[in-house]
Coordinates of C-alpha atoms in Angstrom, one line a residue:
X1 CA -29.9 -0.5 1.5
X2 CA -30.1 2.8 3.4
X3 CA -31.1 3.0 7.0
X4 CA -34.1 5.3 6.2
X5 CA -35.7 2.4 4.3
X6 CA -35.8 0.4 7.5
X7 CA -39.5 1.3 8.0
X8 CA -40.5 0.7 4.4
X9 CA -43.0 -1.8 3.1
X10 CA -40.4 -4.5 3.0
X11 CA -39.1 -5.1 6.5
X12 CA -35.3 -5.1 7.0
X13 CA -33.1 -6.6 9.7
X14 CA -29.8 -4.7 10.1
X15 CA -26.4 -6.6 10.0
X16 CA -23.7 -5.2 12.4
X17 CA -20.0 -5.4 12.5
X18 CA -18.1 -3.6 15.4
X19 CA -21.3 -1.7 16.2
X20 CA -21.7 -0.4 12.7
X21 CA -24.5 -1.3 10.3
X22 CA -23.0 -3.0 7.2
X23 CA -26.2 -4.1 5.5
X24 CA -29.7 -5.4 5.9
X25 CA -31.7 -8.6 5.5
X26 CA -34.7 -7.8 3.5
X27 CA -37.8 -10.0 3.1
X28 CA -41.4 -9.8 1.9
X29 CA -43.7 -8.3 4.5
X30 CA -46.4 -10.7 3.5
X31 CA -44.4 -13.7 4.6
X32 CA -45.6 -13.6 8.3
X33 CA -44.0 -17.0 9.2
X34 CA -40.5 -15.9 8.0
X35 CA -40.9 -12.6 10.0
X36 CA -41.8 -14.4 13.2
X37 CA -39.0 -16.9 12.7
X38 CA -36.4 -14.1 12.2
X39 CA -37.7 -12.2 15.3
X40 CA -37.2 -15.3 17.4
X41 CA -33.9 -16.2 15.8
X42 CA -32.4 -12.8 16.2
X43 CA -33.6 -12.6 19.9
X44 CA -31.9 -16.0 20.6
X45 CA -28.7 -14.9 18.8
X46 CA -28.7 -11.7 20.7
X47 CA -28.9 -13.6 24.0
X48 CA -26.1 -15.9 22.9
X49 CA -23.8 -13.1 21.9
X50 CA -24.5 -11.3 25.3
X51 CA -23.6 -14.5 27.1
X52 CA -20.4 -14.9 25.1
X53 CA -19.4 -11.3 25.8
X54 CA -20.1 -11.6 29.5
X55 CA -18.2 -14.9 29.7
X56 CA -15.2 -13.3 28.0
X57 CA -15.3 -10.3 30.3
X58 CA -15.4 -12.6 33.4
X59 CA -12.5 -14.7 32.0
X60 CA -10.5 -11.6 31.4
X61 CA -11.1 -10.4 34.9
X62 CA -10.0 -13.8 36.2
X63 CA -6.9 -13.7 34.0
X64 CA -6.1 -10.2 35.3
X65 CA -6.3 -11.3 39.0
X66 CA -4.1 -14.3 38.3
X67 CA -1.6 -12.1 36.5
X68 CA -1.4 -9.7 39.5
X69 CA -1.0 -12.6 41.9
X70 CA 1.8 -14.2 39.8
X71 CA 3.7 -10.9 39.5
X72 CA 3.5 -10.4 43.2
X73 CA 4.8 -13.9 43.8
X74 CA 7.9 -13.6 41.5
X75 CA 9.8 -11.4 43.9
X76 CA 9.5 -14.0 46.7
X77 CA 12.2 -16.1 45.2
X78 CA 13.6 -14.3 42.1
X79 CA 15.9 -11.3 42.1
X80 CA 17.6 -11.3 38.7
X81 CA 16.0 -8.9 36.2
X82 CA 17.0 -11.0 33.2
X83 CA 14.8 -13.8 34.6
X84 CA 12.0 -11.6 36.0
X85 CA 11.4 -9.4 33.0
X86 CA 10.6 -12.2 30.5
X87 CA 8.1 -13.6 33.0
X88 CA 6.4 -10.2 33.3
X89 CA 6.4 -9.9 29.5
X90 CA 4.8 -13.3 29.0
X91 CA 2.1 -12.6 31.6
X92 CA 1.2 -9.3 30.1
X93 CA 1.4 -10.6 26.5
X94 CA -1.1 -13.4 27.3
X95 CA -3.4 -11.0 28.9
X96 CA -3.4 -8.1 26.4
X97 CA -4.2 -9.5 23.0
X98 CA -4.0 -7.9 19.6
X99 CA -0.9 -5.9 20.8
X100 CA 2.8 -6.3 20.8
X101 CA 4.3 -5.9 24.2
X102 CA 7.7 -4.3 25.0
X103 CA 9.4 -3.8 28.3
X104 CA 12.2 -1.2 28.7
X105 CA 14.2 -0.9 31.9
X106 CA 16.3 2.1 32.8
X107 CA 20.1 1.4 33.0
X108 CA 21.9 4.4 34.3
X109 CA 20.9 7.1 31.8
X110 CA 19.4 5.1 29.0
X111 CA 16.5 2.7 28.5
X112 CA 17.3 -0.9 27.4
X113 CA 14.9 -3.2 25.8
X114 CA 14.6 -6.2 28.1
X115 CA 11.7 -8.0 26.4
X116 CA 11.3 -9.2 23.7
X117 CA 14.5 -9.4 21.6
X118 CA 14.1 -6.4 19.3
X119 CA 12.1 -3.2 18.7
X120 CA 12.6 -1.2 15.5
X121 CA 9.9 1.5 16.0
X122 CA 11.6 4.9 16.4
X123 CA 8.3 6.4 17.6
X124 CA 8.6 4.2 20.7
X125 CA 12.1 5.3 21.4
X126 CA 11.2 9.0 21.0
X127 CA 8.4 8.7 23.5
X128 CA 10.6 6.8 26.0
X129 CA 13.5 9.2 25.7
X130 CA 11.1 12.1 26.6
X131 CA 10.5 10.2 29.9
X132 CA 6.8 10.8 30.4
X133 CA 5.7 10.2 34.0
X134 CA 2.1 9.5 33.1
X135 CA 0.4 7.1 30.8
X136 CA 0.5 8.0 27.1
X137 CA -2.0 6.4 24.7
X138 CA -2.6 6.9 21.0
X139 CA -4.5 4.9 18.4
X140 CA -1.4 2.9 17.8
X141 CA 0.7 2.9 21.1
X142 CA 0.2 2.7 24.8
X143 CA 3.1 3.8 27.1
X144 CA 2.9 2.9 30.7
X145 CA 5.6 4.2 33.1
X146 CA 7.1 1.8 35.7
X147 CA 7.4 4.2 38.6
X148 CA 8.3 3.3 42.2
X149 CA 9.3 5.7 45.0
X150 CA 9.0 8.5 42.5
X151 CA 11.7 7.0 40.3
X152 CA 11.1 5.9 36.7
X153 CA 12.4 2.3 36.4
X154 CA 11.2 1.7 32.8
X155 CA 8.2 1.4 30.6
X156 CA 5.7 -1.2 29.4
X157 CA 4.8 -0.4 25.8
X158 CA 1.9 -1.8 23.7
X159 CA 1.8 -1.5 20.0
X160 CA -1.5 -2.1 18.1
X161 CA -1.8 -5.1 15.8
X162 CA -5.6 -4.9 15.2
X163 CA -7.8 -2.8 17.5
X164 CA -6.6 0.0 19.8
X165 CA -6.6 -0.5 23.6
X166 CA -9.9 -0.6 25.2
X167 CA -10.6 1.5 28.3
X168 CA -10.7 -1.7 30.4
X169 CA -7.3 -2.8 29.0
X170 CA -5.8 0.5 29.8
X171 CA -7.1 0.2 33.4
X172 CA -5.6 -3.3 33.7
X173 CA -2.3 -2.2 32.2
X174 CA -2.0 0.7 34.6
X175 CA -2.5 -1.7 37.6
X176 CA -0.2 -4.3 36.1
X177 CA 2.5 -1.7 35.6
X178 CA 2.2 -0.5 39.2
X179 CA 2.6 -4.1 40.4
X180 CA 5.5 -4.7 38.0
X181 CA 7.3 -1.5 39.2
X182 CA 7.1 -2.7 42.8
X183 CA 8.5 -6.1 41.8
X184 CA 11.4 -4.6 39.8
X185 CA 12.2 -2.2 42.6
X186 CA 12.3 -4.9 45.2
X187 CA 14.4 -7.1 42.9
X188 CA 16.9 -4.3 42.5
X189 CA 17.2 -3.8 46.2
X190 CA 17.5 -7.5 46.9
X191 CA 20.1 -7.9 44.2
X192 CA 22.3 -5.3 45.9
X193 CA 22.1 -7.3 49.1
X194 CA 22.8 -10.6 47.4
X195 CA 26.0 -9.2 45.8
X196 CA 27.6 -9.9 49.1
X197 CA 25.9 -13.3 49.6
X198 CA 27.1 -16.7 48.5
X199 CA 24.0 -18.9 48.5
X200 CA 20.9 -18.9 46.3
X201 CA 17.9 -18.0 48.5
X202 CA 15.6 -20.6 46.9
X203 CA 17.7 -23.7 46.5
X204 CA 20.5 -23.3 49.0
X205 CA 23.1 -23.9 46.2
X206 CA 25.8 -21.4 45.5
X207 CA 24.5 -18.4 43.6
X208 CA 25.9 -17.6 40.1
X209 CA 28.5 -15.1 41.3
X210 CA 29.9 -17.4 44.0
X211 CA 29.7 -20.4 41.5
X212 CA 31.9 -18.5 39.1
X213 CA 34.4 -17.8 41.9
X214 CA 34.4 -21.5 42.9
X215 CA 34.9 -22.6 39.3
X216 CA 38.0 -20.4 39.0
X217 CA 39.4 -21.9 42.3
X218 CA 38.6 -25.5 41.2
X219 CA 40.2 -25.0 37.8
X220 CA 43.4 -23.6 39.4
X221 CA 43.5 -26.4 41.9
X222 CA 43.0 -29.1 39.2
X223 CA 45.9 -27.7 37.2
X224 CA 48.1 -27.2 40.1
X225 CA 47.6 -30.7 41.4
X226 CA 47.1 -32.3 38.0
X227 CA 43.9 -33.9 39.0
X228 CA 40.8 -34.3 36.8
X229 CA 37.8 -31.9 37.0
X230 CA 34.4 -32.4 35.4
X231 CA 31.4 -30.1 35.1
X232 CA 27.7 -31.1 34.7
X233 CA 25.3 -28.6 33.3
X234 CA 21.7 -29.5 33.9
X235 CA 18.3 -28.0 33.0
X236 CA 14.8 -28.9 34.1
X237 CA 12.9 -30.1 31.0
X238 CA 9.8 -28.0 30.0
X239 CA 10.1 -25.9 33.2
X240 CA 8.2 -23.0 31.5
X241 CA 5.3 -25.4 31.0
X242 CA 5.2 -26.2 34.7
X243 CA 5.0 -22.5 35.5
X244 CA 2.3 -21.8 32.9
X245 CA 0.2 -24.9 33.9
X246 CA 0.5 -24.8 37.7
X247 CA 1.8 -21.3 38.6
X248 CA 5.1 -20.0 39.8
X249 CA 4.7 -21.2 43.4
X250 CA 4.6 -24.8 42.1
X251 CA 7.6 -23.9 39.9
X252 CA 9.5 -22.8 43.0
X253 CA 8.6 -26.1 44.7
X254 CA 10.0 -28.0 41.7
X255 CA 13.3 -26.0 41.9
X256 CA 13.5 -26.7 45.6
X257 CA 12.8 -30.4 45.2
X258 CA 15.2 -30.9 42.3
X259 CA 18.0 -29.2 44.1
X260 CA 17.3 -31.3 47.3
X261 CA 17.4 -34.5 45.3
X262 CA 20.6 -33.4 43.5
X263 CA 22.3 -32.7 46.8
X264 CA 21.4 -36.1 48.2
X265 CA 23.2 -37.7 45.2
X266 CA 26.5 -35.8 45.5
X267 CA 29.6 -36.1 47.6
X268 CA 30.4 -33.5 50.3
X269 CA 33.1 -31.9 48.3
X270 CA 31.2 -31.7 45.1
X271 CA 30.1 -28.2 44.3
X272 CA 26.5 -27.3 43.2
X273 CA 25.4 -23.9 42.0
X274 CA 22.3 -22.3 40.5
X275 CA 23.4 -20.9 37.2
X276 CA 20.1 -19.1 36.5
X277 CA 16.4 -19.9 36.3
X278 CA 16.1 -23.6 36.1
X279 CA 19.7 -24.3 35.2
X280 CA 22.3 -25.8 37.6
X281 CA 26.0 -26.5 37.4
X282 CA 27.7 -29.2 39.3
X283 CA 31.5 -29.3 39.7
X284 CA 33.1 -32.7 40.3
X285 CA 36.7 -32.4 41.6
X286 CA 39.0 -35.5 41.3
X287 CA 36.5 -37.0 38.8
X288 CA 37.1 -38.4 35.3
X289 CA 34.6 -38.2 32.5
X290 CA 33.5 -41.8 32.8
X291 CA 32.7 -41.3 36.5
X292 CA 31.0 -38.0 35.8
X293 CA 28.7 -39.7 33.3
X294 CA 27.7 -42.2 36.0
X295 CA 27.0 -39.3 38.4
X296 CA 24.9 -37.6 35.8
X297 CA 22.9 -40.7 35.0
X298 CA 22.3 -41.2 38.7
X299 CA 21.0 -37.6 39.0
X300 CA 18.8 -38.1 36.0
X301 CA 17.2 -41.2 37.3
X302 CA 16.7 -39.8 40.8
X303 CA 14.8 -36.8 39.4
X304 CA 12.8 -38.9 37.0
X305 CA 11.6 -41.1 39.8
X306 CA 10.8 -38.3 42.3
X307 CA 7.1 -37.6 42.8
X308 CA 6.4 -34.0 43.8
X309 CA 3.3 -33.3 45.9
X310 CA 1.7 -30.0 44.8
X311 CA -1.7 -30.4 46.5
X312 CA -0.8 -28.0 49.3
X313 CA 0.7 -25.4 47.0
X314 CA -2.0 -25.5 44.3
X315 CA -5.1 -27.1 45.8
X316 CA -7.2 -26.1 42.8
X317 CA -5.1 -28.2 40.4
X318 CA -6.8 -31.5 39.3
X319 CA -3.4 -33.1 39.6
X320 CA -2.1 -33.6 43.1
X321 CA 1.3 -34.9 42.1
X322 CA 3.6 -34.2 39.2
X323 CA 7.0 -35.5 37.9
X324 CA 9.7 -33.7 36.0
X325 CA 12.9 -34.7 34.2
X326 CA 16.2 -33.1 33.6
X327 CA 18.7 -33.0 30.7
X328 CA 22.4 -33.0 31.4
X329 CA 25.6 -32.1 29.6
X330 CA 29.0 -33.4 30.9
X331 CA 32.5 -32.1 30.1
X332 CA 36.0 -32.8 31.5
X333 CA 38.6 -30.0 31.7
X334 CA 41.4 -30.3 29.2
X335 CA 45.0 -28.9 29.6
X336 CA 44.6 -26.4 26.7
X337 CA 41.2 -25.1 27.9
X338 CA 40.6 -21.5 28.8
X339 CA 38.9 -20.8 32.1
X340 CA 35.5 -20.3 30.6
X341 CA 35.6 -23.6 28.5
X342 CA 34.7 -25.9 31.4
X343 CA 31.1 -24.5 31.8
X344 CA 30.7 -23.5 28.1
X345 CA 31.5 -27.0 26.8
X346 CA 29.2 -28.6 29.4
X347 CA 26.5 -26.2 28.3
X348 CA 27.0 -27.3 24.6
X349 CA 26.5 -30.9 25.6
X350 CA 23.3 -29.9 27.5
X351 CA 22.0 -28.1 24.5
X352 CA 22.5 -31.3 22.4
X353 CA 20.7 -33.3 25.1
X354 CA 17.7 -31.0 24.9
X355 CA 17.9 -30.9 21.1
X356 CA 17.9 -34.7 20.7
X357 CA 15.0 -35.6 23.0
X358 CA 15.6 -34.4 26.6
X359 CA 15.8 -36.5 29.8
X360 CA 19.2 -37.8 28.8
X361 CA 22.9 -37.3 29.4
X362 CA 25.2 -36.1 26.7
X363 CA 29.0 -36.1 26.9
X364 CA 31.1 -33.4 25.2
X365 CA 34.3 -35.2 24.4

C-alpha cells in the first residue's frame, strides 16, 4: 500500500527495514480495541528496540576501549611481528563485524599480507601500491594507513560482507590504526635492539636466535663426543583461549609462571629457549630418549599441578586462580640427522600430542 494512503479511512501502521518502509499493517478503523492495542504494542516495541540499540552501542564502546588497551599492552612483552600482527588482526576482526579484515606490513619496497593467510582482491593491492597517506573508504572497502613518525608502516583493510562501514566504525578504525602503528613501530625498534641480545625479555629463557645458535653448538658437541642429545618441544594448551578470556596481561603471567616452573625442573646445563609465542624448546645434553621422556612427564605434571593467581592482574575476573596444561614432543638426535631435524622432529611429536588430546607426552622414535 502506498504511503499517501496512510491517512485514509483504514488506518495503517508502517513496517520498516533498515529505516525504509517495506509495507503497512492495515485494519478496520471501526475496531477501536485493536487500534488501541496496536498503539500500545508499537510503543512498547519501540522502547525495546531503542534499549537494544543503546545496549549494543554501549557494548561496542566497551569493546573498543578494551581493544585499545590490549593493543597497547602487547608491546610490553612482545616484539616479533609474526606474533603481534595476528593478535591485532583478531582484535580488530572481533570488533568490526560484517567485514573481512586484512593487515599489510611494508617490507622494504613492497607490502606483504601479514594477516590472514590470503587476499585475492586486486582492487586492494592497487590501492595499497598507490600508498595513500589518508583514509580511503568506498561502499566496499576501507583503507586505513598505519603511519608512525611520518612513515607508512602498512595498512589495515576492511572489505564489506554485508553493510558498509558506519561513521562510528570508521572513527574506531582510525583510532585503532593509530594505536596499532605505534605498537608496530616500537616492536620494530625493539627487535633491532634484541638482535644483539640473547635472552627473551618475558621468560628469561634464550630467545629464538640464541636458541638456534645453542642448538648448533650442542649438536656439534654431541657428534664430536658421541654423546646422546634430546630435544623437548612444548606448547601451552589452549593459550589463545587464556588471552581471549582473561586478557594478554594474564597471558603474560602464564608464560612467566610456566617458564619458571620449567626451569625449576631442569638441570643447570639443560638449555631452555622460547621458540615463539607459547612454544618452548628444551635441549637435554647427555640424555637418552627414555630419560628425556621422564623429564618431559615431570614437566607436564609440574605445570598441571601449578595454581596461577590472577587476582592482582585481572581483579575483575570472577576466577581468582587458573590452571593450564602443556603438550610435549620428544626426539633424540640420530647419526644421520641434519642439523634442523632435532627441533623439527620434536615439533612433529608435539603436533601429534596436541592432535591426540593434549596434556600429554609423545615420543618421535
